[in-house]
Structures are given as C-alpha cells and as structure tokens.
PDB file of C-alpha atoms in Angstrom:
ATOM      1  CA  MET A   1      15.801   3.666  12.424  1.00 41.00           C
ATOM      2  CA  SER A   2      16.428   7.006   9.748  1.00 45.00           C
ATOM      3  CA  THR A   3      15.738  10.604  11.374  1.00 57.00           C
ATOM      4  CA  THR A   4      12.995  10.941   8.852  1.00 84.00           C
ATOM      5  CA  ALA A   5      10.243   8.658  10.169  1.00 95.00           C
ATOM      6  CA  ARG A   6       8.080   6.707   7.086  1.00 97.00           C
ATOM      7  CA  VAL A   7       4.367   5.424   7.904  1.00 98.00           C
ATOM      8  CA  LEU A   8       2.920   3.090   6.114  1.00 98.00           C
ATOM      9  CA  VAL A   9      -0.903   4.580   5.695  1.00 98.00           C
ATOM     10  CA  VAL A  10      -3.016   2.004   4.849  1.00 98.00           C
ATOM     11  CA  VAL A  11      -6.345   2.853   3.547  1.00 98.00           C
ATOM     12  CA  SER A  12      -9.363   0.819   3.016  1.00 98.00           C
ATOM     13  CA  ALA A  13     -10.227   0.463  -1.189  1.00 97.00           C
ATOM     14  CA  THR A  14     -14.003  -0.298  -0.718  1.00 97.00           C
ATOM     15  CA  ASP A  15     -16.936   1.610  -2.248  1.00 97.00           C
ATOM     16  CA  ARG A  16     -19.933  -0.146  -0.427  1.00 97.00           C
ATOM     17  CA  ILE A  17     -20.682  -1.517   2.630  1.00 96.00           C
ATOM     18  CA  PRO A  18     -23.161  -4.486   3.488  1.00 95.00           C
ATOM     19  CA  LEU A  19     -26.392  -3.551   5.316  1.00 95.00           C
ATOM     20  CA  ARG A  20     -27.606  -5.995   8.245  1.00 93.00           C
ATOM     21  CA  GLU A  21     -31.817  -5.784   6.592  1.00 92.00           C
ATOM     22  CA  GLY A  22     -29.530  -7.015   3.121  1.00 90.00           C
ATOM     23  CA  GLY A  23     -28.774  -4.787   0.042  1.00 91.00           C
ATOM     24  CA  GLU A  24     -25.803  -2.340   0.381  1.00 94.00           C
ATOM     25  CA  GLU A  25     -24.768   1.636   0.697  1.00 94.00           C
ATOM     26  CA  PRO A  26     -22.050   3.835  -0.973  1.00 96.00           C
ATOM     27  CA  THR A  27     -19.465   4.180   1.650  1.00 97.00           C
ATOM     28  CA  GLY A  28     -15.539   4.952   1.252  1.00 97.00           C
ATOM     29  CA  THR A  29     -13.252   6.946   3.331  1.00 98.00           C
ATOM     30  CA  TYR A  30     -14.007  10.118   5.192  1.00 98.00           C
ATOM     31  CA  LEU A  31     -11.529  13.098   3.817  1.00 98.00           C
ATOM     32  CA  GLY A  32     -10.447  14.537   6.842  1.00 98.00           C
ATOM     33  CA  GLU A  33      -9.741  11.521   8.779  1.00 98.00           C
ATOM     34  CA  LEU A  34      -7.284  10.601   5.976  1.00 98.00           C
ATOM     35  CA  THR A  35      -6.099  14.425   5.001  1.00 98.00           C
ATOM     36  CA  GLU A  36      -5.610  15.924   8.274  1.00 98.00           C
ATOM     37  CA  PRO A  37      -3.634  13.745   9.841  1.00 98.00           C
ATOM     38  CA  THR A  38      -1.100  13.018   7.163  1.00 98.00           C
ATOM     39  CA  ASP A  39      -1.290  16.791   6.389  1.00 98.00           C
ATOM     40  CA  ALA A  40       0.612  17.024  10.003  1.00 98.00           C
ATOM     41  CA  MET A  41       2.899  14.317   9.145  1.00 98.00           C
ATOM     42  CA  LEU A  42       4.121  16.066   5.876  1.00 98.00           C
ATOM     43  CA  GLU A  43       4.624  19.329   7.727  1.00 97.00           C
ATOM     44  CA  ALA A  44       7.149  17.201  10.051  1.00 96.00           C
ATOM     45  CA  GLY A  45       8.880  15.676   7.108  1.00 96.00           C
ATOM     46  CA  PHE A  46       7.313  12.246   7.518  1.00 97.00           C
ATOM     47  CA  GLU A  47       7.719   9.900   4.426  1.00 97.00           C
ATOM     48  CA  LEU A  48       4.374   7.884   3.625  1.00 98.00           C
ATOM     49  CA  ARG A  49       3.962   5.200   1.720  1.00 98.00           C
ATOM     50  CA  PHE A  50       0.303   3.488   0.994  1.00 98.00           C
ATOM     51  CA  ALA A  51      -1.358   0.448   0.793  1.00 98.00           C
ATOM     52  CA  THR A  52      -5.082  -0.967  -0.077  1.00 98.00           C
ATOM     53  CA  PRO A  53      -6.844  -4.121  -0.525  1.00 98.00           C
ATOM     54  CA  GLY A  54      -5.973  -5.406  -3.660  1.00 97.00           C
ATOM     55  CA  GLY A  55      -3.812  -2.205  -4.737  1.00 98.00           C
ATOM     56  CA  LYS A  56      -6.805  -0.489  -5.504  1.00 98.00           C
ATOM     57  CA  VAL A  57      -6.589   3.749  -5.579  1.00 98.00           C
ATOM     58  CA  PRO A  58      -9.693   4.333  -2.806  1.00 97.00           C
ATOM     59  CA  THR A  59     -13.058   6.095  -2.924  1.00 97.00           C
ATOM     60  CA  ILE A  60     -14.100   9.109  -0.727  1.00 98.00           C
ATOM     61  CA  ASP A  61     -16.765   9.119   0.484  1.00 97.00           C
ATOM     62  CA  LYS A  62     -18.714  11.974  -0.599  1.00 96.00           C
ATOM     63  CA  THR A  63     -20.742  12.434   2.735  1.00 94.00           C
ATOM     64  CA  SER A  64     -17.114  13.957   3.926  1.00 96.00           C
ATOM     65  CA  TYR A  65     -17.674  16.664   1.189  1.00 96.00           C
ATOM     66  CA  SER A  66     -20.298  18.521   3.638  1.00 94.00           C
ATOM     67  CA  LEU A  67     -19.172  21.708   5.425  1.00 94.00           C
ATOM     68  CA  THR A  68     -20.330  19.874   8.595  1.00 91.00           C
ATOM     69  CA  TYR A  69     -17.045  18.635   9.314  1.00 93.00           C
ATOM     70  CA  TRP A  70     -15.150  21.521   7.875  1.00 95.00           C
ATOM     71  CA  ASN A  71     -16.627  24.473  10.367  1.00 92.00           C
ATOM     72  CA  LEU A  72     -19.139  25.364   7.266  1.00 94.00           C
ATOM     73  CA  SER A  73     -15.857  26.715   5.444  1.00 96.00           C
ATOM     74  CA  ARG A  74     -15.954  25.726   1.749  1.00 96.00           C
ATOM     75  CA  ALA A  75     -11.854  26.935   1.995  1.00 97.00           C
ATOM     76  CA  LYS A  76     -11.140  24.076   4.742  1.00 97.00           C
ATOM     77  CA  LEU A  77     -12.822  21.657   2.429  1.00 97.00           C
ATOM     78  CA  ASN A  78     -11.086  22.901  -0.861  1.00 98.00           C
ATOM     79  CA  ALA A  79      -7.553  22.623   1.103  1.00 98.00           C
ATOM     80  CA  ALA A  80      -8.248  19.271   2.128  1.00 98.00           C
ATOM     81  CA  LYS A  81      -9.320  18.432  -1.425  1.00 98.00           C
ATOM     82  CA  ARG A  82      -5.875  19.746  -2.763  1.00 98.00           C
ATOM     83  CA  SER A  83      -4.102  17.378   0.046  1.00 98.00           C
ATOM     84  CA  TYR A  84      -5.826  14.693  -1.463  1.00 98.00           C
ATOM     85  CA  LYS A  85      -4.509  15.605  -4.512  1.00 98.00           C
ATOM     86  CA  ARG A  86      -1.041  16.102  -3.450  1.00 98.00           C
ATOM     87  CA  LEU A  87      -1.313  11.909  -1.722  1.00 98.00           C
ATOM     88  CA  LEU A  88      -2.209  10.782  -5.132  1.00 98.00           C
ATOM     89  CA  GLU A  89       0.658  12.147  -6.842  1.00 98.00           C
ATOM     90  CA  LEU A  90       3.038  10.785  -3.701  1.00 98.00           C
ATOM     91  CA  GLY A  91       1.923   6.963  -4.151  1.00 98.00           C
ATOM     92  CA  LEU A  92      -1.953   6.913  -3.402  1.00 98.00           C
ATOM     93  CA  ALA A  93      -3.224   6.667  -6.653  1.00 98.00           C
ATOM     94  CA  ASN A  94      -0.841   3.713  -7.043  1.00 98.00           C
ATOM     95  CA  PRO A  95      -0.798   1.572  -3.597  1.00 98.00           C
ATOM     96  CA  ILE A  96       0.496  -1.816  -2.310  1.00 98.00           C
ATOM     97  CA  PRO A  97      -1.731  -4.155  -2.269  1.00 98.00           C
ATOM     98  CA  LEU A  98      -2.614  -4.638   1.362  1.00 98.00           C
ATOM     99  CA  GLU A  99      -1.948  -8.881   0.634  1.00 96.00           C
ATOM    100  CA  GLU A 100       1.821  -8.258  -0.704  1.00 96.00           C
ATOM    101  CA  ILE A 101       2.899  -6.322   2.127  1.00 98.00           C
ATOM    102  CA  ALA A 102       1.255  -7.778   5.054  1.00 97.00           C
ATOM    103  CA  HIS A 103       3.289 -10.829   5.268  1.00 96.00           C
ATOM    104  CA  ASP A 104       6.599  -9.427   4.157  1.00 97.00           C
ATOM    105  CA  ARG A 105       8.588  -8.979   7.540  1.00 96.00           C
ATOM    106  CA  GLU A 106      11.688  -7.411   5.861  1.00 97.00           C
ATOM    107  CA  ARG A 107       9.684  -4.218   3.976  1.00 97.00           C
ATOM    108  CA  LEU A 108       7.298  -3.944   7.214  1.00 98.00           C
ATOM    109  CA  ALA A 109      10.655  -3.187   9.293  1.00 97.00           C
ATOM    110  CA  GLU A 110      11.193  -0.487   7.171  1.00 96.00           C
ATOM    111  CA  PHE A 111       8.273   1.713   8.660  1.00 98.00           C
ATOM    112  CA  ASP A 112       8.198   3.605  11.883  1.00 97.00           C
ATOM    113  CA  ALA A 113       4.807   3.602  12.400  1.00 98.00           C
ATOM    114  CA  MET A 114       1.084   3.005  10.626  1.00 98.00           C
ATOM    115  CA  PHE A 115      -2.127   5.021  10.153  1.00 98.00           C
ATOM    116  CA  VAL A 116      -5.616   4.012   9.180  1.00 98.00           C
ATOM    117  CA  PRO A 117      -8.049   6.400   8.827  1.00 98.00           C
ATOM    118  CA  GLY A 118     -11.896   6.174   8.874  1.00 97.00           C
ATOM    119  CA  GLY A 119     -14.893   6.328   7.239  1.00 96.00           C
ATOM    120  CA  HIS A 120     -17.318   3.077   7.340  1.00 97.00           C
ATOM    121  CA  ALA A 121     -15.280   1.047   4.840  1.00 97.00           C
ATOM    122  CA  PRO A 122     -12.459  -0.275   6.999  1.00 98.00           C
ATOM    123  CA  MET A 123     -15.112  -2.465   8.275  1.00 97.00           C
ATOM    124  CA  VAL A 124     -16.018  -3.934   5.154  1.00 97.00           C
ATOM    125  CA  ASP A 125     -12.415  -4.992   3.634  1.00 97.00           C
ATOM    126  CA  LEU A 126      -9.617  -4.564   6.729  1.00 98.00           C
ATOM    127  CA  LEU A 127     -12.134  -5.909   9.522  1.00 98.00           C
ATOM    128  CA  HIS A 128     -13.027  -8.653   6.824  1.00 97.00           C
ATOM    129  CA  ARG A 129     -11.722 -10.324   3.862  1.00 94.00           C
ATOM    130  CA  ASP A 130     -15.348  -9.697   2.170  1.00 94.00           C
ATOM    131  CA  PRO A 131     -18.733  -9.120   4.176  1.00 94.00           C
ATOM    132  CA  PHE A 132     -20.717  -9.763   0.982  1.00 93.00           C
ATOM    133  CA  VAL A 133     -19.767 -13.312   1.099  1.00 92.00           C
ATOM    134  CA  ASP A 134     -19.185 -14.350   4.848  1.00 93.00           C
ATOM    135  CA  ASP A 135     -18.102 -12.672   8.147  1.00 93.00           C
ATOM    136  CA  SER A 136     -14.643 -13.542   7.466  1.00 96.00           C
ATOM    137  CA  LEU A 137     -11.891 -11.726   9.090  1.00 97.00           C
ATOM    138  CA  ASN A 138      -9.236 -10.040   7.073  1.00 98.00           C
ATOM    139  CA  GLU A 139      -5.802 -12.218   7.983  1.00 97.00           C
ATOM    140  CA  ASP A 140      -3.604  -9.944   6.100  1.00 98.00           C
ATOM    141  CA  PHE A 141      -4.749  -6.955   8.073  1.00 98.00           C
ATOM    142  CA  ALA A 142      -4.245  -8.976  10.931  1.00 98.00           C
ATOM    143  CA  ALA A 143      -0.600  -9.708  10.622  1.00 98.00           C
ATOM    144  CA  LEU A 144       0.219  -6.475   9.503  1.00 98.00           C
ATOM    145  CA  VAL A 145      -1.240  -4.859  12.922  1.00 98.00           C
ATOM    146  CA  GLN A 146       0.203  -7.880  14.471  1.00 98.00           C
ATOM    147  CA  PHE A 147       3.910  -6.494  13.269  1.00 98.00           C
ATOM    148  CA  PHE A 148       3.670  -3.010  14.642  1.00 98.00           C
ATOM    149  CA  HIS A 149       2.286  -4.038  17.938  1.00 98.00           C
ATOM    150  CA  GLU A 150       4.823  -6.724  18.767  1.00 97.00           C
ATOM    151  CA  ALA A 151       7.573  -3.802  17.757  1.00 97.00           C
ATOM    152  CA  GLY A 152       6.155  -1.541  19.497  1.00 96.00           C
ATOM    153  CA  ARG A 153       5.400   0.847  17.108  1.00 97.00           C
ATOM    154  CA  THR A 154       2.919   3.597  16.653  1.00 98.00           C
ATOM    155  CA  THR A 155      -0.061   2.569  15.293  1.00 98.00           C
ATOM    156  CA  GLY A 156      -3.236   5.111  14.520  1.00 98.00           C
ATOM    157  CA  LEU A 157      -6.482   4.234  13.623  1.00 98.00           C
ATOM    158  CA  ILE A 158      -9.645   6.981  13.575  1.00 98.00           C
ATOM    159  CA  CYS A 159     -13.221   6.927  13.980  1.00 98.00           C
ATOM    160  CA  HIS A 160     -14.835   3.086  12.056  1.00 98.00           C
ATOM    161  CA  ALA A 161     -11.109   2.579  11.624  1.00 98.00           C
ATOM    162  CA  PRO A 162     -10.331   1.140  15.433  1.00 98.00           C
ATOM    163  CA  ALA A 163     -13.086  -1.421  14.707  1.00 98.00           C
ATOM    164  CA  ALA A 164     -10.469  -3.519  12.228  1.00 98.00           C
ATOM    165  CA  LEU A 165      -8.342  -4.460  15.239  1.00 98.00           C
ATOM    166  CA  ALA A 166     -10.903  -6.974  15.955  1.00 98.00           C
ATOM    167  CA  ALA A 167      -9.235  -8.750  13.061  1.00 98.00           C
ATOM    168  CA  ALA A 168      -6.256  -9.111  14.956  1.00 98.00           C
ATOM    169  CA  PRO A 169      -5.204 -12.388  16.085  1.00 97.00           C
ATOM    170  CA  ARG A 170      -5.527 -14.102  19.655  1.00 96.00           C
ATOM    171  CA  ILE A 171      -2.254 -15.606  21.035  1.00 94.00           C
ATOM    172  CA  GLY A 172      -2.813 -18.332  23.995  1.00 93.00           C
ATOM    173  CA  GLY A 173      -6.024 -17.207  23.526  1.00 93.00           C
ATOM    174  CA  ARG A 174      -6.109 -13.642  23.916  1.00 96.00           C
ATOM    175  CA  TRP A 175      -6.314 -10.704  22.049  1.00 98.00           C
ATOM    176  CA  ILE A 176      -3.151  -8.601  21.119  1.00 98.00           C
ATOM    177  CA  TYR A 177      -5.309  -5.895  22.272  1.00 98.00           C
ATOM    178  CA  ASP A 178      -6.638  -6.917  25.542  1.00 98.00           C
ATOM    179  CA  GLY A 179      -7.132  -4.749  28.164  1.00 98.00           C
ATOM    180  CA  TYR A 180      -5.794  -1.668  25.729  1.00 98.00           C
ATOM    181  CA  ARG A 181      -7.472   1.712  26.036  1.00 98.00           C
ATOM    182  CA  MET A 182      -8.913   3.274  23.131  1.00 98.00           C
ATOM    183  CA  THR A 183     -11.498   4.996  21.179  1.00 98.00           C
ATOM    184  CA  CYS A 184     -13.483   4.932  18.328  1.00 98.00           C
ATOM    185  CA  ILE A 185     -17.090   6.347  16.368  1.00 97.00           C
ATOM    186  CA  LYS A 186     -19.665   6.226  19.495  1.00 96.00           C
ATOM    187  CA  THR A 187     -22.769   3.798  18.557  1.00 95.00           C
ATOM    188  CA  VAL A 188     -25.459   6.413  19.314  1.00 94.00           C
ATOM    189  CA  VAL A 189     -24.068   8.073  15.510  1.00 93.00           C
ATOM    190  CA  ASP A 190     -24.195   5.314  13.401  1.00 91.00           C
ATOM    191  CA  ARG A 191     -27.569   4.579  14.672  1.00 91.00           C
ATOM    192  CA  MET A 192     -28.587   7.989  13.932  1.00 89.00           C
ATOM    193  CA  LEU A 193     -27.252   7.779  10.678  1.00 86.00           C
ATOM    194  CA  ALA A 194     -30.141   4.551   9.853  1.00 85.00           C
ATOM    195  CA  ASP A 195     -32.981   5.890  12.295  1.00 87.00           C
ATOM    196  CA  MET A 196     -33.122   9.615  12.028  1.00 83.00           C
ATOM    197  CA  PRO A 197     -34.499  10.887   9.483  1.00 82.00           C
ATOM    198  CA  LEU A 198     -33.144  14.477   9.293  1.00 76.00           C
ATOM    199  CA  VAL A 199     -29.504  12.640   9.525  1.00 79.00           C
ATOM    200  CA  ARG A 200     -30.647   9.712   8.238  1.00 82.00           C
ATOM    201  CA  ARG A 201     -27.639   8.014   5.757  1.00 83.00           C
ATOM    202  CA  PHE A 202     -28.122   4.536   5.178  1.00 88.00           C
ATOM    203  CA  GLN A 203     -31.999   2.402   4.065  1.00 88.00           C
ATOM    204  CA  GLY A 204     -31.198   0.128   6.844  1.00 90.00           C
ATOM    205  CA  HIS A 205     -28.516  -0.510  10.081  1.00 92.00           C
ATOM    206  CA  ILE A 206     -24.897  -1.442   9.593  1.00 94.00           C
ATOM    207  CA  LYS A 207     -23.969  -5.134  10.422  1.00 94.00           C
ATOM    208  CA  GLU A 208     -21.325  -4.537  13.357  1.00 95.00           C
ATOM    209  CA  TYR A 209     -20.529  -1.367  15.438  1.00 96.00           C
ATOM    210  CA  PRO A 210     -17.051  -0.596  16.395  1.00 97.00           C
ATOM    211  CA  THR A 211     -17.652   0.283  19.845  1.00 97.00           C
ATOM    212  CA  GLU A 212     -19.630  -3.464  20.678  1.00 97.00           C
ATOM    213  CA  LEU A 213     -17.112  -5.258  18.729  1.00 97.00           C
ATOM    214  CA  LEU A 214     -13.735  -3.396  20.265  1.00 98.00           C
ATOM    215  CA  VAL A 215     -15.338  -4.164  23.765  1.00 98.00           C
ATOM    216  CA  ALA A 216     -16.061  -8.078  23.401  1.00 97.00           C
ATOM    217  CA  ALA A 217     -12.611  -8.179  22.046  1.00 97.00           C
ATOM    218  CA  GLY A 218     -11.339  -6.640  25.153  1.00 98.00           C
ATOM    219  CA  ALA A 219     -10.804  -3.191  24.880  1.00 98.00           C
ATOM    220  CA  LYS A 220     -11.530  -0.486  26.992  1.00 98.00           C
ATOM    221  CA  ILE A 221     -13.272   2.037  25.423  1.00 98.00           C
ATOM    222  CA  GLU A 222     -13.549   5.863  25.987  1.00 98.00           C
ATOM    223  CA  GLN A 223     -15.451   8.280  24.310  1.00 97.00           C
ATOM    224  CA  THR A 224     -17.197  12.028  24.543  1.00 96.00           C
ATOM    225  CA  LYS A 225     -20.386  12.014  26.363  1.00 94.00           C
ATOM    226  CA  LEU A 226     -21.992  13.843  23.257  1.00 93.00           C
ATOM    227  CA  PRO A 227     -22.489  11.805  20.171  1.00 90.00           C
ATOM    228  CA  ALA A 228     -19.295  13.513  18.763  1.00 88.00           C
ATOM    229  CA  GLY A 229     -16.026  15.639  19.529  1.00 90.00           C
ATOM    230  CA  LYS A 230     -12.262  15.596  19.967  1.00 94.00           C
ATOM    231  CA  LYS A 231     -11.401  12.882  21.684  1.00 97.00           C
ATOM    232  CA  VAL A 232      -7.986  11.165  21.254  1.00 98.00           C
ATOM    233  CA  VAL A 233      -6.359   7.659  23.476  1.00 98.00           C
ATOM    234  CA  VAL A 234      -2.827   6.785  23.365  1.00 98.00           C
ATOM    235  CA  ASN A 235      -2.058   3.812  25.001  1.00 97.00           C
ATOM    236  CA  ARG A 236       1.429   2.276  24.629  1.00 97.00           C
ATOM    237  CA  GLU A 237       2.176   1.790  20.957  1.00 97.00           C
ATOM    238  CA  LEU A 238      -1.896   2.341  20.122  1.00 98.00           C
ATOM    239  CA  ILE A 239      -3.404   5.611  19.415  1.00 98.00           C
ATOM    240  CA  THR A 240      -7.042   6.525  18.280  1.00 98.00           C
ATOM    241  CA  GLY A 241      -9.227   9.326  17.619  1.00 98.00           C
ATOM    242  CA  GLN A 242     -12.802   9.056  17.949  1.00 98.00           C
ATOM    243  CA  ASP A 243     -14.474  10.997  14.899  1.00 96.00           C
ATOM    244  CA  PRO A 244     -13.483  13.144  12.221  1.00 96.00           C
ATOM    245  CA  TYR A 245     -13.606  15.972  14.584  1.00 96.00           C
ATOM    246  CA  SER A 246     -10.720  14.188  16.231  1.00 97.00           C
ATOM    247  CA  ALA A 247      -8.762  14.187  12.877  1.00 98.00           C
ATOM    248  CA  LYS A 248      -6.788  17.365  13.254  1.00 97.00           C
ATOM    249  CA  ALA A 249      -5.834  16.784  16.819  1.00 97.00           C
ATOM    250  CA  MET A 250      -5.029  13.252  16.362  1.00 97.00           C
ATOM    251  CA  GLY A 251      -3.030  13.841  13.570  1.00 98.00           C
ATOM    252  CA  LYS A 252      -0.686  16.220  15.723  1.00 97.00           C
ATOM    253  CA  ALA A 253      -0.832  13.505  18.592  1.00 97.00           C
ATOM    254  CA  PHE A 254       0.463  10.675  16.233  1.00 98.00           C
ATOM    255  CA  VAL A 255       3.279  13.558  14.852  1.00 98.00           C
ATOM    256  CA  ASP A 256       4.501  13.783  18.450  1.00 97.00           C
ATOM    257  CA  LYS A 257       4.653   9.993  19.526  1.00 96.00           C
ATOM    258  CA  VAL A 258       6.430   9.007  16.755  1.00 97.00           C
ATOM    259  CA  LEU A 259       9.199  11.229  16.794  1.00 95.00           C
ATOM    260  CA  ARG A 260       9.177  10.580  20.288  1.00 92.00           C
ATOM    261  CA  ALA A 261       9.109   6.509  19.685  1.00 88.00           C
ATOM    262  CA  VAL A 262      12.199   7.321  16.839  1.00 85.00           C
ATOM    263  CA  ARG A 263      14.431   9.440  18.891  1.00 81.00           C
ATOM    264  CA  GLU A 264      13.391   6.826  22.031  1.00 77.00           C
ATOM    265  CA  PRO A 265      12.490   3.012  20.305  1.00 62.00           C
ATOM    266  CA  ALA A 266      10.032   1.113  22.537  1.00 58.00           C
ATOM    267  CA  PRO A 267      10.981  -2.067  23.753  1.00 61.00           C
ATOM    268  CA  VAL A 268       9.036  -5.026  21.513  1.00 60.00           C
ATOM    269  CA  GLN A 269       6.022  -5.799  23.056  1.00 62.00           C
ATOM    270  CA  ALA A 270       5.571  -9.484  25.022  1.00 57.00           C
ATOM    271  CA  ASN A 271       2.346 -11.474  24.430  1.00 55.00           C
TER     272      ASN A 271
END
C-alpha cells in the first residue's frame, strides 16, 4: 500500500431511466453526491481514478442543481460546479471503461478504496446491464464490488447507488453482503417524486426501489425517521450514505475510514 490513498471512483454513464408504466425520464449522477465526498478525498491528498460503463463521460442530473440541496446558497452550488470541472480535468472526462477494469485484479489491486456517487443513474447501468432490454444484472459491476469486498477494502456508495450492490454475487447461495448494515434513499422519497404534485419529477414510477432491493438481498437497512436527512452507516469495509444531505458527512467518514485502513490494512473477507 502506498502512503497516498488511491480511490477508484465509479460513476454511472446513463442519462435516462425506464419507468414501470413504460417510457423513460432523464436522469444522471447527483452533483453533490459526487463532488462533496471527492472534495474531502482530494483535500486529504487522495489520488482519484475514474471508471464508467463504456468509458463514457457521466451526465449530471439537472435536478441536483436545485438550491434545495445547497442550503439555498448559490455560492455553494457554484463551488460544486467548479469541483466538478476539476474532476473532469483530473480524468473524469476520459474515464476507464468499467468493463475493462472490473475483471483485471492486478489493476484493481492498485486501489485502496472504491466510491460510487448516487442519483437514480446507478440503478440503470451499474445494477443492470441494460434495463431497457431486460433485467439482467451487471456482471462487471458485480465483479468489481466482489474484489473490494474480498480484499476488505473500503467501498462507499450513497443514495440510490447502494442499490447496485444487489448485483453482487451470491456464493454458496448467500449474497456477499448478507447481514450487512447499510443505508440508502428512502422509498417514500422516490414515491413522492412520482405521486406528489408539488415535488413530482417523473411521469410514472421507477421499476425498483433501493430499500426493497437491498432488504430482499439480505441487507439490514438503517434510515432517518424523516423522509430525508444526514445518515451514514459504516459496517466492516462498507460505508453508505442515505441521500444528498448525507454527502458531506459521508465524505469525511470515507476519508477517515480509508486513512485508518491504509495504516492498518483490514483482513481479507471470508465468505
């Protein structure tokens, strides 16, 4: 392990999501869920590399520009936009194809940790191969998380991104994250985006909800009582954040966990 932590940042590359009723809606990665954690990583001196399905440049979900997510501060939003520009310059504009690196254990061994930002996008091309075609899971993402799990290396996901862990393999009939404590976006929030006129975003419902997916797989979900709020759960090598309001706290917790792991490497996971 090097003294400077190296983090593989895996970002969805999709810009649309299919709906249960048919049709599709625009989507993407949430700005703050990408920039606030990576701001903390860069401030700590971490080296970041980026990977996306197909090596495509990610799309930022325009909804995440709402000042609601920035304490009504345009200055904070503009700072996040500058952070995103910096990430593009650091390599996000030319990411590694996910399918190229996911099965290359030698290259993956160079990284101390992995981070996946949210937005609805990870449920499209990280959880699935192509949900516009069928429900097949993304075996590339599955191989990626399996490597970090077995190596006991920090794996961080936020908001809808933890749902992509449902693609992870089952060994001996048991999901590799069975019994793990984790958090993710609350189902009530996604339902509000489809059913409540004042906050409606989608003209229909998404096909799957992260909480239900993860519980069915074997996770123990912890969430705030209110629909949204700051919540970060750390369990073994896994660290998850509930929603955009958790991004800053998750960034700090992720950095602290990675630094501890680099100084005192965790034992390899047994399945």
